[in-house]
Amino acid sequence: MRFRTLLSNPNLLLRVVQSIDKLSKSAVLKLTAEKLHIVVITDIGSGLQLWSDVAVNALFTDYQIESLHNNEIYLEFSIDNLQRALKSAQGALKTTLKLTKKQGLPILSLIIQNQSTTGREITLCQDVPVRVMTPLQMEAIREPLVPDSQVHIMMPPLNSLRSIAERIKGMGDRVAVSANREGAMKIRVANDLVDITTFFRGLENLAYDSTQDPPTQPDREPGDFYTAVVDMKNFIRFLQSYHVAPKNIVCCIIEHHAVVFYVYIGSAGYGGVSEINDQACGSLTYFIPVRQV
């Protein structure tokens, strides 16, 4: 097993890790020849899962990976430890990332080269302890299978949602996310004293695959709303994805089952439906189960 590369975009990798910081203490890193994957599965009480991938060429140069398992490597790591190491690499002249051992224990080592104010070269080594996982252990970690969504819609700007969430997060432990097929979305929170709904209109609905019929519901019109009630904490955790400056975010509502948010990482700015995958270098997918009101 061998892994060594130059980390050419430490800022992007840091932003991905910052997006998952509030989800859990640890995560799984899956390294392949073409992509870096990070998987977070929270506790049963939360139910939230995050599956992310970033293209290797968006993060690394001189990328070398070898293993007996289709050149794939699986590592469990502390999110806080990796985040701290990546912060040290910001602005560095050169950062080498490699899998090695120290005192017989596997570590992901960042060798950071920089320059002092006097021009002297400085080398800093940041070691992140990891647990090497077997293919059998990784096989047990499966991306959730979810039914077809009744509606999928482009989300409004994340900063708007974060501002709303800050105001309503103390008003209840559940939030209702609703959308229809006419470009409208609602975010609602209610308790014994207040009932607050925020409306968004003029959003874009994604077209269904032309080879398949869209899911139908009896007595439902395009303007009717589909709703999923989820934990407020999980909704707030999803909003941490602002760190990656998402290009687009798609919300898929599966009534009585889950909300799935697809966060596309790309150049700054909102591109619209036609540009979802244009220049996108990766994505974060949040699976959030529904809760009873």
GROMACS .gro file of C-alpha atoms in nm:
model
  293
    1MET     CA    1   0.000   0.000   0.000
    2ARG     CA    2   0.141   0.335  -0.106
    3PHE     CA    3   0.005   0.688  -0.123
    4ARG     CA    4   0.196   1.007  -0.187
    5THR     CA    5   0.101   1.334  -0.357
    6LEU     CA    6   0.155   1.708  -0.369
    7LEU     CA    7  -0.139   1.895  -0.218
    8SER     CA    8  -0.182   2.173  -0.473
    9ASN     CA    9  -0.514   2.306  -0.339
   10PRO     CA   10  -0.503   2.285   0.042
   11ASN     CA   11  -0.770   2.555   0.067
   12LEU     CA   12  -1.033   2.347  -0.112
   13LEU     CA   13  -0.961   2.037   0.097
   14LEU     CA   14  -0.977   2.246   0.414
   15ARG     CA   15  -1.314   2.388   0.312
   16VAL     CA   16  -1.452   2.039   0.250
   17VAL     CA   17  -1.332   1.927   0.594
   18GLN     CA   18  -1.476   2.241   0.757
   19SER     CA   19  -1.813   2.154   0.602
   20ILE     CA   20  -1.821   1.823   0.789
   21ASP     CA   21  -1.672   1.951   1.115
   22LYS     CA   22  -2.007   1.973   1.298
   23LEU     CA   23  -2.132   1.633   1.184
   24SER     CA   24  -1.913   1.394   1.378
   25LYS     CA   25  -1.575   1.349   1.543
   26SER     CA   26  -1.450   1.105   1.282
   27ALA     CA   27  -1.497   1.026   0.914
   28VAL     CA   28  -1.385   0.778   0.650
   29LEU     CA   29  -1.149   0.882   0.373
   30LYS     CA   30  -1.160   0.673   0.056
   31LEU     CA   31  -0.877   0.737  -0.189
   32THR     CA   32  -0.906   0.614  -0.547
   33ALA     CA   33  -0.719   0.684  -0.868
   34GLU     CA   34  -0.967   0.951  -0.976
   35LYS     CA   35  -1.144   1.081  -0.667
   36LEU     CA   36  -1.112   1.155  -0.298
   37HIS     CA   37  -1.422   1.052  -0.104
   38ILE     CA   38  -1.516   1.150   0.252
   39VAL     CA   39  -1.802   0.968   0.425
   40VAL     CA   40  -1.964   1.067   0.754
   41ILE     CA   41  -2.231   0.852   0.917
   42THR     CA   42  -2.367   1.013   1.231
   43ASP     CA   43  -2.523   0.835   1.527
   44ILE     CA   44  -2.858   0.658   1.504
   45GLY     CA   45  -3.031   0.941   1.691
   46SER     CA   46  -2.935   1.190   1.419
   47GLY     CA   47  -2.953   0.965   1.115
   48LEU     CA   48  -2.774   1.215   0.890
   49GLN     CA   49  -2.524   1.080   0.640
   50LEU     CA   50  -2.280   1.273   0.423
   51TRP     CA   51  -2.118   1.132   0.111
   52SER     CA   52  -1.872   1.355  -0.069
   53ASP     CA   53  -1.631   1.330  -0.357
   54VAL     CA   54  -1.375   1.564  -0.511
   55ALA     CA   55  -1.179   1.507  -0.829
   56VAL     CA   56  -0.813   1.423  -0.766
   57ASN     CA   57  -0.695   1.680  -1.020
   58ALA     CA   58  -0.879   1.955  -0.830
   59LEU     CA   59  -0.671   1.887  -0.517
   60PHE     CA   60  -0.343   1.716  -0.607
   61THR     CA   61  -0.054   1.696  -0.850
   62ASP     CA   62   0.198   1.414  -0.889
   63TYR     CA   63  -0.065   1.179  -0.747
   64GLN     CA   64   0.062   0.827  -0.667
   65ILE     CA   65  -0.157   0.554  -0.520
   66GLU     CA   66  -0.107   0.179  -0.506
   67SER     CA   67  -0.285  -0.100  -0.321
   68LEU     CA   68  -0.383  -0.461  -0.367
   69HIS     CA   69  -0.750  -0.359  -0.375
   70ASN     CA   70  -0.798  -0.190  -0.713
   71ASN     CA   71  -0.560   0.087  -0.605
   72GLU     CA   72  -0.805   0.205  -0.340
   73ILE     CA   73  -0.718   0.298   0.019
   74TYR     CA   74  -0.964   0.342   0.307
   75LEU     CA   75  -0.875   0.541   0.619
   76GLU     CA   76  -1.069   0.644   0.927
   77PHE     CA   77  -0.950   0.976   1.070
   78SER     CA   78  -1.030   1.245   1.326
   79ILE     CA   79  -1.193   1.542   1.154
   80ASP     CA   80  -1.044   1.787   1.404
   81ASN     CA   81  -0.690   1.652   1.356
   82LEU     CA   82  -0.705   1.677   0.977
   83GLN     CA   83  -0.860   2.022   0.992
   84ARG     CA   84  -0.583   2.146   1.222
   85ALA     CA   85  -0.313   2.005   0.992
   86LEU     CA   86  -0.469   2.160   0.680
   87LYS     CA   87  -0.487   2.502   0.845
   88SER     CA   88  -0.110   2.485   0.887
   89ALA     CA   89  -0.075   2.426   0.512
   90GLN     CA   90  -0.260   2.740   0.405
   91GLY     CA   91  -0.029   2.966   0.205
   92ALA     CA   92   0.255   2.714   0.209
   93LEU     CA   93   0.505   2.702  -0.073
   94LYS     CA   94   0.473   2.325  -0.101
   95THR     CA   95   0.277   2.057   0.085
   96THR     CA   96   0.339   1.685   0.047
   97LEU     CA   97   0.073   1.442   0.169
   98LYS     CA   98   0.167   1.080   0.226
   99LEU     CA   99   0.057   0.768   0.408
  100THR     CA  100   0.333   0.631   0.627
  101LYS     CA  101   0.402   0.476   0.969
  102LYS     CA  102   0.556   0.608   1.286
  103GLN     CA  103   0.631   0.375   1.574
  104GLY     CA  104   0.441   0.106   1.385
  105LEU     CA  105   0.120   0.308   1.362
  106PRO     CA  106  -0.031   0.440   1.035
  107ILE     CA  107  -0.043   0.816   0.989
  108LEU     CA  108  -0.135   1.060   0.716
  109SER     CA  109   0.158   1.298   0.715
  110LEU     CA  110   0.159   1.653   0.580
  111ILE     CA  111   0.508   1.786   0.510
  112ILE     CA  112   0.466   2.163   0.480
  113GLN     CA  113   0.742   2.377   0.334
  114ASN     CA  114   0.736   2.750   0.383
  115GLN     CA  115   0.964   3.050   0.411
  116SER     CA  116   1.035   3.271   0.712
  117THR     CA  117   1.039   3.651   0.696
  118THR     CA  118   1.417   3.631   0.671
  119GLY     CA  119   1.398   3.400   0.369
  120ARG     CA  120   1.499   3.085   0.554
  121GLU     CA  121   1.320   2.768   0.449
  122ILE     CA  122   1.096   2.616   0.718
  123THR     CA  123   0.964   2.260   0.713
  124LEU     CA  124   0.672   2.164   0.935
  125CYS     CA  125   0.544   1.809   0.969
  126GLN     CA  126   0.183   1.756   1.075
  127ASP     CA  127   0.084   1.394   1.145
  128VAL     CA  128  -0.277   1.276   1.145
  129PRO     CA  129  -0.325   0.932   1.304
  130VAL     CA  130  -0.548   0.707   1.092
  131ARG     CA  131  -0.697   0.361   1.105
  132VAL     CA  132  -0.652   0.160   0.786
  133MET     CA  133  -0.978  -0.011   0.694
  134THR     CA  134  -1.012  -0.334   0.499
  135PRO     CA  135  -1.228  -0.366   0.184
  136LEU     CA  136  -1.465  -0.586   0.387
  137GLN     CA  137  -1.509  -0.312   0.646
  138MET     CA  138  -1.566  -0.055   0.371
  139GLU     CA  139  -1.818  -0.282   0.203
  140ALA     CA  140  -2.039  -0.249   0.512
  141ILE     CA  141  -2.057   0.129   0.461
  142ARG     CA  142  -2.317   0.178   0.189
  143GLU     CA  143  -2.467   0.495   0.046
  144PRO     CA  144  -2.840   0.503   0.136
  145LEU     CA  145  -3.091   0.382  -0.120
  146VAL     CA  146  -3.384   0.620  -0.130
  147PRO     CA  147  -3.710   0.617  -0.327
  148ASP     CA  148  -3.763   0.858  -0.615
  149SER     CA  149  -3.825   1.212  -0.498
  150GLN     CA  150  -4.161   1.379  -0.562
  151VAL     CA  151  -3.988   1.710  -0.631
  152HIS     CA  152  -3.634   1.835  -0.681
  153ILE     CA  153  -3.561   2.202  -0.689
  154MET     CA  154  -3.266   2.440  -0.693
  155MET     CA  155  -3.209   2.593  -0.350
  156PRO     CA  156  -3.203   2.968  -0.285
  157PRO     CA  157  -2.864   3.124  -0.196
  158LEU     CA  158  -2.716   2.956   0.108
  159ASN     CA  159  -2.648   3.286   0.286
  160SER     CA  160  -3.022   3.358   0.284
  161LEU     CA  161  -3.096   3.019   0.437
  162ARG     CA  162  -2.827   3.061   0.701
  163SER     CA  163  -2.970   3.398   0.800
  164ILE     CA  164  -3.318   3.246   0.836
  165ALA     CA  165  -3.186   2.945   1.027
  166GLU     CA  166  -3.009   3.170   1.278
  167ARG     CA  167  -3.341   3.339   1.357
  168ILE     CA  168  -3.555   3.025   1.385
  169LYS     CA  169  -3.321   2.762   1.530
  170GLY     CA  170  -3.430   2.838   1.887
  171MET     CA  171  -3.802   2.816   1.806
  172GLY     CA  172  -3.827   2.439   1.767
  173ASP     CA  173  -3.636   2.115   1.725
  174ARG     CA  174  -3.805   2.033   1.392
  175VAL     CA  175  -3.817   2.224   1.063
  176ALA     CA  176  -4.051   2.156   0.771
  177VAL     CA  177  -3.896   2.179   0.425
  178SER     CA  178  -4.156   2.205   0.147
  179ALA     CA  179  -4.140   2.258  -0.228
  180ASN     CA  180  -4.357   2.221  -0.536
  181ARG     CA  181  -4.302   2.176  -0.908
  182GLU     CA  182  -4.365   2.543  -0.985
  183GLY     CA  183  -4.043   2.684  -0.839
  184ALA     CA  184  -4.162   2.754  -0.485
  185MET     CA  185  -4.014   2.649  -0.152
  186LYS     CA  186  -4.115   2.697   0.212
  187ILE     CA  187  -3.920   2.668   0.536
  188ARG     CA  188  -4.150   2.644   0.839
  189VAL     CA  189  -4.099   2.616   1.213
  190ALA     CA  190  -4.375   2.615   1.474
  191ASN     CA  191  -4.423   2.583   1.847
  192ASP     CA  192  -4.702   2.657   2.095
  193LEU     CA  193  -4.649   3.032   2.063
  194VAL     CA  194  -4.539   3.101   1.704
  195ASP     CA  195  -4.575   2.960   1.355
  196ILE     CA  196  -4.324   3.106   1.107
  197THR     CA  197  -4.304   3.024   0.736
  198THR     CA  198  -4.049   3.170   0.493
  199PHE     CA  199  -4.139   3.156   0.122
  200PHE     CA  200  -3.905   3.143  -0.177
  201ARG     CA  201  -4.041   3.180  -0.530
  202GLY     CA  202  -3.895   3.183  -0.879
  203LEU     CA  203  -3.663   2.887  -0.814
  204GLU     CA  204  -3.582   2.631  -1.080
  205ASN     CA  205  -3.720   2.278  -1.086
  206LEU     CA  206  -3.501   2.015  -1.244
  207ALA     CA  207  -3.648   1.830  -1.541
  208TYR     CA  208  -3.706   1.458  -1.501
  209ASP     CA  209  -3.520   1.209  -1.715
  210SER     CA  210  -3.703   1.204  -2.049
  211THR     CA  211  -3.682   0.823  -2.055
  212GLN     CA  212  -3.877   0.796  -1.730
  213ASP     CA  213  -4.212   0.919  -1.614
  214PRO     CA  214  -4.205   1.157  -1.316
  215PRO     CA  215  -4.341   1.007  -0.993
  216THR     CA  216  -4.714   1.065  -0.974
  217GLN     CA  217  -4.937   1.122  -0.675
  218PRO     CA  218  -5.315   1.097  -0.689
  219ASP     CA  219  -5.496   1.429  -0.661
  220ARG     CA  220  -5.172   1.629  -0.657
  221GLU     CA  221  -5.125   1.933  -0.881
  222PRO     CA  222  -4.791   2.088  -0.984
  223GLY     CA  223  -4.853   2.376  -0.743
  224ASP     CA  224  -4.914   2.145  -0.448
  225PHE     CA  225  -4.634   2.132  -0.191
  226TYR     CA  226  -4.446   1.820  -0.085
  227THR     CA  227  -4.313   1.834   0.270
  228ALA     CA  228  -4.054   1.661   0.485
  229VAL     CA  229  -4.005   1.742   0.853
  230VAL     CA  230  -3.646   1.699   0.972
  231ASP     CA  231  -3.439   1.772   1.282
  232MET     CA  232  -3.343   2.137   1.311
  233LYS     CA  233  -2.991   2.031   1.414
  234ASN     CA  234  -2.949   1.831   1.095
  235PHE     CA  235  -3.072   2.122   0.883
  236ILE     CA  236  -2.819   2.351   1.054
  237ARG     CA  237  -2.546   2.092   0.992
  238PHE     CA  238  -2.627   2.086   0.622
  239LEU     CA  239  -2.590   2.466   0.610
  240GLN     CA  240  -2.224   2.424   0.710
  241SER     CA  241  -2.169   2.340   0.344
  242TYR     CA  242  -2.134   2.716   0.287
  243HIS     CA  243  -1.763   2.658   0.351
  244VAL     CA  244  -1.719   2.507   0.003
  245ALA     CA  245  -1.878   2.813  -0.166
  246PRO     CA  246  -2.120   2.583  -0.351
  247LYS     CA  247  -2.190   2.643  -0.717
  248ASN     CA  248  -2.541   2.500  -0.689
  249ILE     CA  249  -2.752   2.310  -0.436
  250VAL     CA  250  -3.038   2.078  -0.529
  251CYS     CA  251  -3.304   1.980  -0.275
  252CYS     CA  252  -3.489   1.651  -0.327
  253ILE     CA  253  -3.795   1.588  -0.110
  254ILE     CA  254  -3.916   1.234  -0.051
  255GLU     CA  255  -4.226   1.263   0.163
  256HIS     CA  256  -4.238   1.039   0.472
  257HIS     CA  257  -3.879   0.935   0.408
  258ALA     CA  258  -3.601   1.194   0.371
  259VAL     CA  259  -3.464   1.517   0.232
  260VAL     CA  260  -3.152   1.487   0.018
  261PHE     CA  261  -2.934   1.791  -0.051
  262TYR     CA  262  -2.683   1.776  -0.337
  263VAL     CA  263  -2.416   2.045  -0.290
  264TYR     CA  264  -2.206   2.097  -0.603
  265ILE     CA  265  -1.854   2.232  -0.554
  266GLY     CA  266  -1.733   2.462  -0.827
  267SER     CA  267  -1.645   2.818  -0.910
  268ALA     CA  268  -1.814   3.084  -0.700
  269GLY     CA  269  -2.156   3.194  -0.810
  270TYR     CA  270  -2.495   3.049  -0.895
  271GLY     CA  271  -2.500   2.883  -1.233
  272GLY     CA  272  -2.856   2.758  -1.267
  273VAL     CA  273  -2.990   2.421  -1.373
  274SER     CA  274  -2.810   2.413  -1.707
  275GLU     CA  275  -2.472   2.452  -1.538
  276ILE     CA  276  -2.499   2.209  -1.246
  277ASN     CA  277  -2.215   1.988  -1.362
  278ASP     CA  278  -2.031   2.252  -1.564
  279GLN     CA  279  -1.687   2.296  -1.411
  280ALA     CA  280  -1.802   2.121  -1.091
  281CYS     CA  281  -1.507   1.949  -0.928
  282GLY     CA  282  -1.704   1.753  -0.670
  283SER     CA  283  -2.011   1.732  -0.453
  284LEU     CA  284  -2.140   1.683  -0.100
  285THR     CA  285  -2.458   1.477  -0.061
  286TYR     CA  286  -2.654   1.506   0.265
  287PHE     CA  287  -2.913   1.239   0.346
  288ILE     CA  288  -3.144   1.364   0.625
  289PRO     CA  289  -3.425   1.135   0.748
  290VAL     CA  290  -3.771   1.270   0.830
  291ARG     CA  291  -3.894   1.297   1.187
  292GLN     CA  292  -4.241   1.278   1.333
  293VAL     CA  293  -4.388   1.617   1.421
   0.00000   0.00000   0.00000
